[in-house]
Amino acid sequence: MRSILPITVRSRLAVTVGALVLGATLLVGPLALTVAEHDMRAVLGDQQFALLSSAAAFIDDRLEARVREMDVLAGAVPPAALHDARRLQAWLSEREPGALDGFVNVVAFARNGDLVASGSSMPSAQPLTGAGRQYFEETVRRRHGLVSEPFESRLSGAQVVLVTAPVFDAAGDLAYVLAGRIDLQHSNFLRQIDALKPGRSGYLFLMSADGVVIDHPNRDRLLERLDAAAAGSVGDQPGAQRALRGFEGWLYGSDSQGAAIFTYKRLRSTGWILGARYPSDEAFAPMARMRGRVLAVAGALALLAGGFAWWLVRRRLRPLDALRRKVAAMRRGGVGSAALQSDPQLRRRDEIGELARAFHDLVHEREQASNRVRAIADNVPAAIAYVDREERIVFTNAAFEGMLGMAGGACGRTVREALGEAGYARLEPLVRAVLRGERGRVEDVRSDDKRRHQLIEYLPDVGADEHGNPAVAGFYVLAMDISERKEAELAQAASEQRLRLIADNLPVLICYIDRNHRLGFANATFRDWLGLDGATLEGMHLLEALGKPGYDGARARLQGAFGGDGVRFEMALQAAGRHRILEWTFVPDRGGAGTAVGAGKGAVTGVYALAHDMTRMKEAERRLVQMARVDDLTGIANRRLFGETLARALERARRSGSVLGLAYLDIDHFKRINDTWGHGVGDEVLREFARRLSASVRAVDTVARLAGDEFVIVLEDVGGVAQATCTAAQVVEAMRAPFATSAGSLAVSASVGITLADAGAGPLPGQEQLLGQADAALYEAKRAGRDRFVVLGDAAASAGYRPEG
């Protein structure tokens, strides 16, 4: 079925312009009315607010007049009734009804709030009081009259407002509070300003400052509270809540009765809010009648303007239609850009002429670009072709035709015809996938030469179908000869395999760490020493591989290596149930294969880490150090360790001002034991002597063997002569017990010489001097008969101690 819509640009543009003119004309009239209505709304709103302000001023005057009337009445109370409620009752009852205009009744409250008099009649049931009521308490406090908030009377149940006035006696004390009642349901409180109501169906209403309705045309709404009002009440009127918060003025809105202009004005005397509602239908009735006439006139003018615009556009766009026919002829005939050179449209000076020239230049540039693309495609080192959706070859370059051996004859054939059944069968899955929109790549061996490898890529040409959905229109084929690269890859793989074999069999831990501290490579030794799974090793974080203690020890050194410095250090590592001491070497990888894009030349991209197991060497070193400082026969400190210990002890005593003791010992008649029982038995005696000596001193004391049977004890912070004497006595006593040897039980004794040096009494002696003093004390012990001790030195002398055994 042929479309009834115009198909040419000229026709569519003419229809569009005509429709726009028609629509604009139809729019101007209602828009102008809308603007006028908006302005009229502002005028009416201002007018209503002015009228409402006049009404509010009138009500203020009436309320102030009521207050003055009550003040006059309070001043007229007879002096005899000021302290006599019965006379006050009689006086109020005698007053003529209607003497106070607008008041239904006047009552009097005593100073304590009790109702004591009423102009009509006193209640006979429960007595009433004004105490606690706002109107009474405020009158008493302020000492002048006021207008109360609306409330329901306890006397009559009516909805009322009270006007109060205080009554004072001759001394100026408050005697009574008079209150005049205005009945809201039966009074004409607002009827005198009905002439100011807006329109015929509009109305005025009055509410208190806290939202209680005081007067309303609907008497059922009196004393209705605005915040609890249901739909259709005063509470749903636009602006009512704003008016309670202080708003004065007019606004346009809708309530349950429809759209209207709402106006609010606050009374200056009581704070009450006077409101007005002016229905929109009544306010804008003249404007509605005018709208119909304007629309009719605007419609007629729009039809005339639209028709004229359609005719004018079609006439002005005839050259564009001629250019369209010329271009269509070029497309059908396959002619080039030269066909446009003689076209008169190229000589026009308007936009159509510019379009014709631009189209000519575009076609000419496209022809040149096509020639350039062909030249490039024929000279790139790759075979290129384009295949449409029916698997028919549309374009090929010279390399592709040379690969197929079909110079100038590949285009127009299907892929199956060009490759043959065998070649097509190998590549058919890829062809099906690329026609589904999937990109594919495959390495293939040329059928004419098994040593020639090709890398073939299939790229889908994704466009859109007639419905705008993605669709594959065809695909591109790119084939490159990768035989040389393949041979290089195989050679590199073989080289990497050899290097891996060497690295895996070296007794050295080898790994590569990237900038994120993750492993990029690790040899078999790394996996074996750390007990890790090789399948999950690559990409593992160094923290997970080494554990937290190992990672914390290596992290600071890694920062130095990533800074470009070679790093070497030792680190203990507990892994796979074994303690190892490893010597690590970090070698920065400067500008390697992993260099990030934008990194400078020589940037450190990773770190090579090598670790040697130094555990056995360190253990041997430790044993050598121990042998150099420990007596190999007795297992206690030797002379070297004794010298170091005594030097540190002297320094500590000098800093703390304490007493330092040094004991010099030997075994009595030890030469006789060697000569009688041999050196083997002598060695047994020496070992047992050292054991007993170590057990007799404090944990802080150091026992050492100087040579032969000569022993020393460094007594730090000995405390004085008494403690040194006690230690020496324990040593002598410990040696008197028989020694069990291979030659039997032997009696052994020891002589001990002790010297004391008090740092608080003066400078301490040197090591040699202190050792000489202890040797002198030992000599005194031997001279006194052996098997005893002698204490000498400055500390002993200052304490009054004498050598003894």
XYZ file of C-alpha atoms in Angstrom, residues 668 751 775-788 790 792 803:
19
model
C 94.186 -27.934 97.064
C 91.065 -22.402 98.818
C 95.281 -13.732 93.863
C 96.855 -12.172 96.985
C 93.790 -13.139 99.026
C 94.075 -16.710 97.665
C 97.737 -16.793 98.680
C 96.730 -15.742 102.222
C 94.182 -18.580 102.347
C 96.784 -21.149 101.236
C 99.362 -19.778 103.686
C 96.783 -20.114 106.456
C 96.431 -23.836 105.793
C 94.145 -24.240 102.720
C 90.480 -25.434 102.738
C 89.358 -21.961 103.686
C 90.096 -14.987 102.855
C 90.633 -8.634 101.185
C 91.320 -11.940 106.825
